[in-house]
Short mmCIF file of C-alpha atoms and ligand atoms in Angstrom, two decimals:
data_model
loop_
_atom_site.label_atom_id
_atom_site.label_comp_id
_atom_site.label_asym_id
_atom_site.label_seq_id
_atom_site.Cartn_x
_atom_site.Cartn_y
_atom_site.Cartn_z
CA MET A 1285 -12.45 -7.08 -7.84
CA VAL A 1286 -10.36 -4.67 -9.83
CA MET A 1287 -11.62 -5.61 -13.27
CA LYS A 1288 -15.26 -5.20 -12.24
CA GLN A 1289 -14.43 -2.26 -9.94
CA LEU A 1290 -16.56 -3.78 -7.15
CA ARG A 1291 -14.19 -1.86 -4.90
CA ALA A 1292 -12.02 1.09 -5.82
CA SER A 1293 -8.44 0.14 -6.55
CA GLY A 1294 -6.69 3.52 -6.59
CA GLY A 1295 -4.43 3.11 -3.51
CA ALA A 1296 -3.89 5.55 -0.66
CA TRP A 1297 -2.89 9.17 -0.09
CA LEU A 1298 -0.78 10.01 2.99
CA SER A 1299 -0.53 13.65 4.15
CA VAL A 1300 1.77 14.69 6.97
CA GLY A 1301 2.28 18.45 7.55
CA LYS A 1302 3.02 19.84 4.11
CA THR A 1303 4.19 16.55 2.63
CA ASN A 1304 1.96 14.42 0.38
CA LEU A 1305 2.81 10.86 -0.59
CA TYR A 1306 0.75 8.56 -2.84
CA ILE A 1307 0.93 4.86 -2.11
CA ASP A 1308 0.22 2.23 -4.78
CA PRO A 1309 -1.62 4.10 -7.53
CA GLY A 1310 -3.69 1.24 -8.89
CA PRO A 1311 -6.37 1.57 -11.60
CA GLY A 1312 -8.54 4.63 -10.96
CA ALA A 1313 -6.04 6.57 -8.79
CA LEU A 1314 -6.16 9.77 -10.82
CA VAL A 1315 -9.94 9.78 -11.23
CA ARG A 1316 -10.49 8.98 -7.52
CA CYS A 1317 -8.18 11.84 -6.46
CA LEU A 1318 -9.97 14.39 -8.64
CA HIS A 1319 -13.44 13.20 -7.65
CA SER A 1320 -12.79 12.99 -3.91
CA LYS A 1321 -14.23 15.60 -1.65
CA PRO A 1322 -12.29 17.62 -0.84
CA LYS A 1323 -10.38 17.13 -4.07
CA LEU A 1324 -6.89 15.61 -3.78
CA GLU A 1325 -4.70 17.56 -6.18
CA PRO A 1326 -1.94 15.32 -7.68
CA SER A 1327 0.23 18.28 -8.55
CA THR A 1328 0.74 18.76 -4.75
CA LEU A 1329 2.27 15.30 -4.39
CA ASP A 1330 5.86 15.11 -3.26
CA ALA A 1331 6.32 11.48 -4.02
CA ILE A 1332 4.75 8.24 -5.23
CA LEU A 1333 5.56 4.88 -3.61
CA LEU A 1334 5.07 1.49 -5.22
CA THR A 1335 5.14 -1.46 -2.86
CA HIS A 1336 5.38 -3.74 -5.89
CA LYS A 1337 4.69 -3.68 -9.60
CA HIS A 1338 1.51 -5.78 -9.83
CA LEU A 1339 -1.11 -3.97 -11.87
CA ASP A 1340 -3.61 -3.57 -9.00
CA HIS A 1341 -0.94 -1.48 -7.22
CA SER A 1342 0.69 0.28 -10.21
CA GLY A 1343 -1.88 0.59 -13.02
CA ASP A 1344 -2.04 4.42 -12.74
CA VAL A 1345 1.59 5.06 -11.79
CA ASN A 1346 2.44 6.62 -15.15
CA VAL A 1347 -0.54 8.98 -15.27
CA MET A 1348 0.10 9.92 -11.63
CA ILE A 1349 3.70 10.82 -12.50
CA GLU A 1350 2.36 12.97 -15.32
CA ALA A 1351 -0.12 14.61 -12.92
CA MET A 1352 2.50 15.17 -10.17
CA THR A 1353 4.82 16.83 -12.68
CA GLU A 1354 2.07 18.72 -14.52
CA GLY A 1355 2.67 16.77 -17.71
CA GLY A 1356 6.44 17.06 -17.34
CA PHE A 1357 6.43 20.89 -17.29
CA ARG A 1358 7.61 20.95 -13.69
CA LYS A 1359 10.46 18.59 -12.99
CA ARG A 1360 9.64 17.48 -9.45
CA GLY A 1361 8.74 14.67 -7.14
CA VAL A 1362 10.29 11.36 -6.13
CA LEU A 1363 9.34 7.83 -7.08
CA PHE A 1364 10.09 5.08 -4.58
CA ALA A 1365 9.87 1.59 -6.21
CA PRO A 1366 11.48 -1.83 -6.11
CA ARG A 1367 14.16 -2.40 -8.73
CA ASP A 1368 12.12 -4.91 -10.71
CA ALA A 1369 9.37 -2.30 -11.27
CA LEU A 1370 11.94 -0.27 -13.23
CA GLU A 1371 14.20 -2.79 -14.88
CA GLU A 1372 12.81 -6.17 -15.86
CA ASP A 1373 9.35 -5.85 -17.53
CA PRO A 1374 9.09 -2.31 -16.12
CA VAL A 1375 5.78 -0.67 -15.22
CA VAL A 1376 7.21 2.87 -15.21
CA LEU A 1377 7.55 4.30 -18.73
CA ARG A 1378 11.10 5.41 -19.45
CA TYR A 1379 10.19 8.75 -21.09
CA LEU A 1380 8.45 9.81 -17.87
CA ARG A 1381 11.41 9.12 -15.58
CA ASP A 1382 13.11 12.37 -16.60
CA TYR A 1383 10.09 14.31 -15.33
CA LEU A 1384 10.95 13.21 -11.77
CA GLU A 1385 13.42 14.89 -9.49
CA ARG A 1386 14.74 11.44 -8.67
CA ILE A 1387 13.95 7.74 -8.36
CA GLU A 1388 14.83 5.89 -5.10
CA ILE A 1389 15.08 2.12 -5.23
CA LEU A 1390 13.29 0.30 -2.43
CA GLU A 1391 15.43 -2.38 -0.81
CA GLU A 1392 15.24 -4.57 2.30
CA ASN A 1393 15.61 -2.97 5.74
CA ARG A 1394 16.31 0.56 4.57
CA GLU A 1395 15.30 3.99 5.74
CA TYR A 1396 13.86 6.65 3.41
CA ARG A 1397 12.66 10.19 3.81
CA ILE A 1398 10.50 12.58 1.79
CA GLY A 1399 9.83 15.97 3.38
CA GLU A 1400 8.15 15.37 6.71
CA ILE A 1401 7.56 11.65 6.09
CA SER A 1402 10.24 9.12 7.20
CA PHE A 1403 9.66 5.46 6.51
CA SER A 1404 11.50 2.15 6.39
CA THR A 1405 11.13 -1.16 4.62
CA ALA A 1406 11.46 -4.53 6.32
CA ARG A 1407 12.51 -7.80 4.69
CA ARG A 1408 11.26 -8.63 1.20
CA HIS A 1409 7.80 -10.13 1.11
CA ARG A 1410 6.98 -13.54 -0.23
CA HIS A 1411 5.20 -12.51 -3.41
CA ARG A 1412 5.90 -13.27 -7.05
CA VAL A 1413 7.43 -9.90 -7.78
CA GLU A 1414 9.78 -7.81 -5.58
CA THR A 1415 7.54 -6.47 -2.80
CA TYR A 1416 8.08 -4.42 0.37
CA GLY A 1417 5.76 -3.37 3.20
CA VAL A 1418 6.33 -0.02 4.85
CA ASN A 1419 6.70 1.37 8.36
CA PHE A 1420 5.90 5.10 8.44
CA LYS A 1421 7.39 6.98 11.40
CA THR A 1422 4.64 9.53 11.25
CA SER A 1423 3.40 11.75 14.11
CA PRO A 1424 1.27 11.65 16.17
CA ARG A 1425 0.65 8.05 15.17
CA THR A 1426 2.93 5.62 13.36
CA VAL A 1427 1.47 3.71 10.45
CA SER A 1428 2.48 0.39 8.95
CA ILE A 1429 1.26 -1.20 5.73
CA ILE A 1430 1.48 -4.95 5.17
CA THR A 1431 1.04 -5.14 1.43
CA ASP A 1432 0.64 -8.35 -0.59
CA THR A 1433 2.55 -11.32 0.71
CA ARG A 1434 2.25 -14.97 1.59
CA PHE A 1435 2.39 -15.45 5.38
CA PHE A 1436 5.84 -16.17 6.84
CA PRO A 1437 6.77 -16.69 10.50
CA GLU A 1438 8.62 -13.36 10.98
CA LEU A 1439 5.84 -11.30 9.38
CA PRO A 1440 3.94 -10.35 12.59
CA ASP A 1441 7.11 -8.89 14.12
CA LEU A 1442 8.05 -6.63 11.22
CA TYR A 1443 5.26 -4.05 11.30
CA GLY A 1444 4.83 -2.24 14.60
CA GLY A 1445 2.80 0.81 13.49
CA GLU A 1446 0.08 2.03 15.90
CA ILE A 1447 -2.19 2.00 12.87
CA LEU A 1448 -1.67 -1.22 10.92
CA ILE A 1449 -3.12 -1.52 7.45
CA ILE A 1450 -3.25 -5.11 6.14
CA HIS A 1451 -3.95 -6.29 2.61
CA VAL A 1452 -6.13 -9.32 3.14
CA VAL A 1453 -7.47 -11.03 0.03
CA ARG A 1454 -8.97 -14.25 1.35
CA LEU A 1455 -11.47 -15.14 4.04
CA LYS A 1456 -9.97 -18.65 4.43
CA PRO A 1457 -6.49 -20.04 3.70
CA VAL A 1458 -6.20 -21.89 0.39
CA GLY A 1459 -4.46 -25.26 0.93
CA ASP A 1460 -1.16 -25.93 -0.78
CA GLU A 1461 -1.88 -23.80 -3.80
CA PRO A 1462 0.86 -21.30 -4.51
CA ILE A 1463 -1.22 -18.34 -3.38
CA ASP A 1464 0.78 -15.31 -2.28
CA HIS A 1465 -1.90 -13.50 -0.32
CA LEU A 1466 -2.99 -13.30 3.31
CA SER A 1467 -6.18 -14.79 4.73
CA ILE A 1468 -8.14 -13.84 7.81
CA GLU A 1469 -6.42 -16.65 9.71
CA ASP A 1470 -3.09 -15.03 8.94
CA VAL A 1471 -4.47 -11.65 10.01
CA LYS A 1472 -5.44 -13.06 13.37
CA THR A 1473 -1.91 -14.39 13.93
CA ILE A 1474 -0.44 -11.00 12.90
CA LEU A 1475 -2.76 -8.96 15.11
CA GLN A 1476 -2.26 -11.12 18.19
CA ARG A 1477 1.46 -10.47 17.96
CA ALA A 1478 1.63 -6.91 16.54
CA LYS A 1479 -1.15 -5.51 18.80
CA PRO A 1480 -1.77 -2.23 16.94
CA LYS A 1481 -4.04 0.50 18.37
CA LEU A 1482 -6.09 0.26 15.14
CA ALA A 1483 -6.08 -2.39 12.46
CA VAL A 1484 -7.49 -1.50 9.02
CA LEU A 1485 -8.31 -4.34 6.60
CA THR A 1486 -8.29 -3.64 2.87
CA HIS A 1487 -7.47 -5.12 -0.60
CA PHE A 1488 -10.31 -7.62 -0.41
CA GLY A 1489 -10.90 -10.51 -2.80
CA MET A 1490 -14.31 -11.94 -3.62
CA THR A 1491 -14.49 -14.28 -0.61
CA MET A 1492 -13.99 -11.34 1.73
CA ILE A 1493 -16.60 -9.21 -0.06
CA LYS A 1494 -19.15 -12.01 0.06
CA ALA A 1495 -18.54 -12.37 3.80
CA LYS A 1496 -19.06 -8.58 4.20
CA PRO A 1497 -15.71 -7.12 5.32
CA TRP A 1498 -17.32 -4.95 8.05
CA VAL A 1499 -18.85 -8.10 9.59
CA VAL A 1500 -15.50 -9.95 9.45
CA ALA A 1501 -13.78 -6.93 11.02
CA ALA A 1502 -16.40 -6.69 13.80
CA GLU A 1503 -15.95 -10.43 14.60
CA LEU A 1504 -12.16 -10.01 14.74
CA GLU A 1505 -12.55 -6.97 17.00
CA LYS A 1506 -14.68 -8.97 19.41
CA GLU A 1507 -12.49 -12.07 19.31
CA LEU A 1508 -9.18 -10.22 19.70
CA GLY A 1509 -10.34 -7.36 21.91
CA MET A 1510 -8.71 -4.67 19.72
CA LYS A 1511 -10.01 -2.08 17.30
CA VAL A 1512 -10.40 -3.53 13.79
CA ILE A 1513 -12.14 -1.84 10.86
CA ALA A 1514 -12.66 -2.73 7.22
CA ALA A 1515 -11.70 -0.07 4.74
CA SER A 1516 -14.38 1.34 2.42
CA ASP A 1517 -13.88 3.39 -0.72
CA GLY A 1518 -12.80 6.90 0.20
CA LEU A 1519 -12.14 6.05 3.84
CA LYS A 1520 -10.25 8.85 5.60
CA ILE A 1521 -8.23 8.16 8.76
CA ASP A 1522 -7.10 11.11 10.88
CA LEU A 1523 -3.68 10.38 12.43
CA ASP A 1524 -4.74 12.41 15.48
ZN1 ZN Z 1471 0.44 -8.31 -5.69
#
């Protein structure tokens, strides 16, 4: 999906009051920001958050650090990232790290704050690199993001946001293969327990695209009796 750009892979921008946070700047993040209407100006970012270092979540992290700090001329901004994104086989270039005001390491079950945005991590996800989902304590609606993971029994209880964003790659589960992504079956289990006010599906693989994500979402909505939508490129959600 990323390599053919069948869907945009630039991640998400969260704005609360005067605070702007970029989440998972995958390939295309900078271009998508500058081409969006209205334009999202990366030099107004207060922080960038990486849920994990896989390329589809971090491909543009370096150029976004450059853009946030105006090419390093303004030392500013915070990077939140798991330790393995910075140490072993790092995805954040070392010469750029001095441009940042600071780097905060994401760890299990910890609280963080940037400006008007408070958030917490839960337990580490089951994914091949160090990965954390996020619970944003935003107002007037809380938002949770379940980023890449293999399903595990506690997962549905960890993310209680009123708006729940789920990265679902597969339409159907894939047997015993060591696949570290969620399927629609997993999503059903999660939604039945978490009961968000709105579920947003995103991060689709080819089987989801072929099944038409908006059709899959509509079927889930009917079956579960809750609001479920499929993200589309440039989707904007108003927290009000
Ligand atoms: Zn991943």
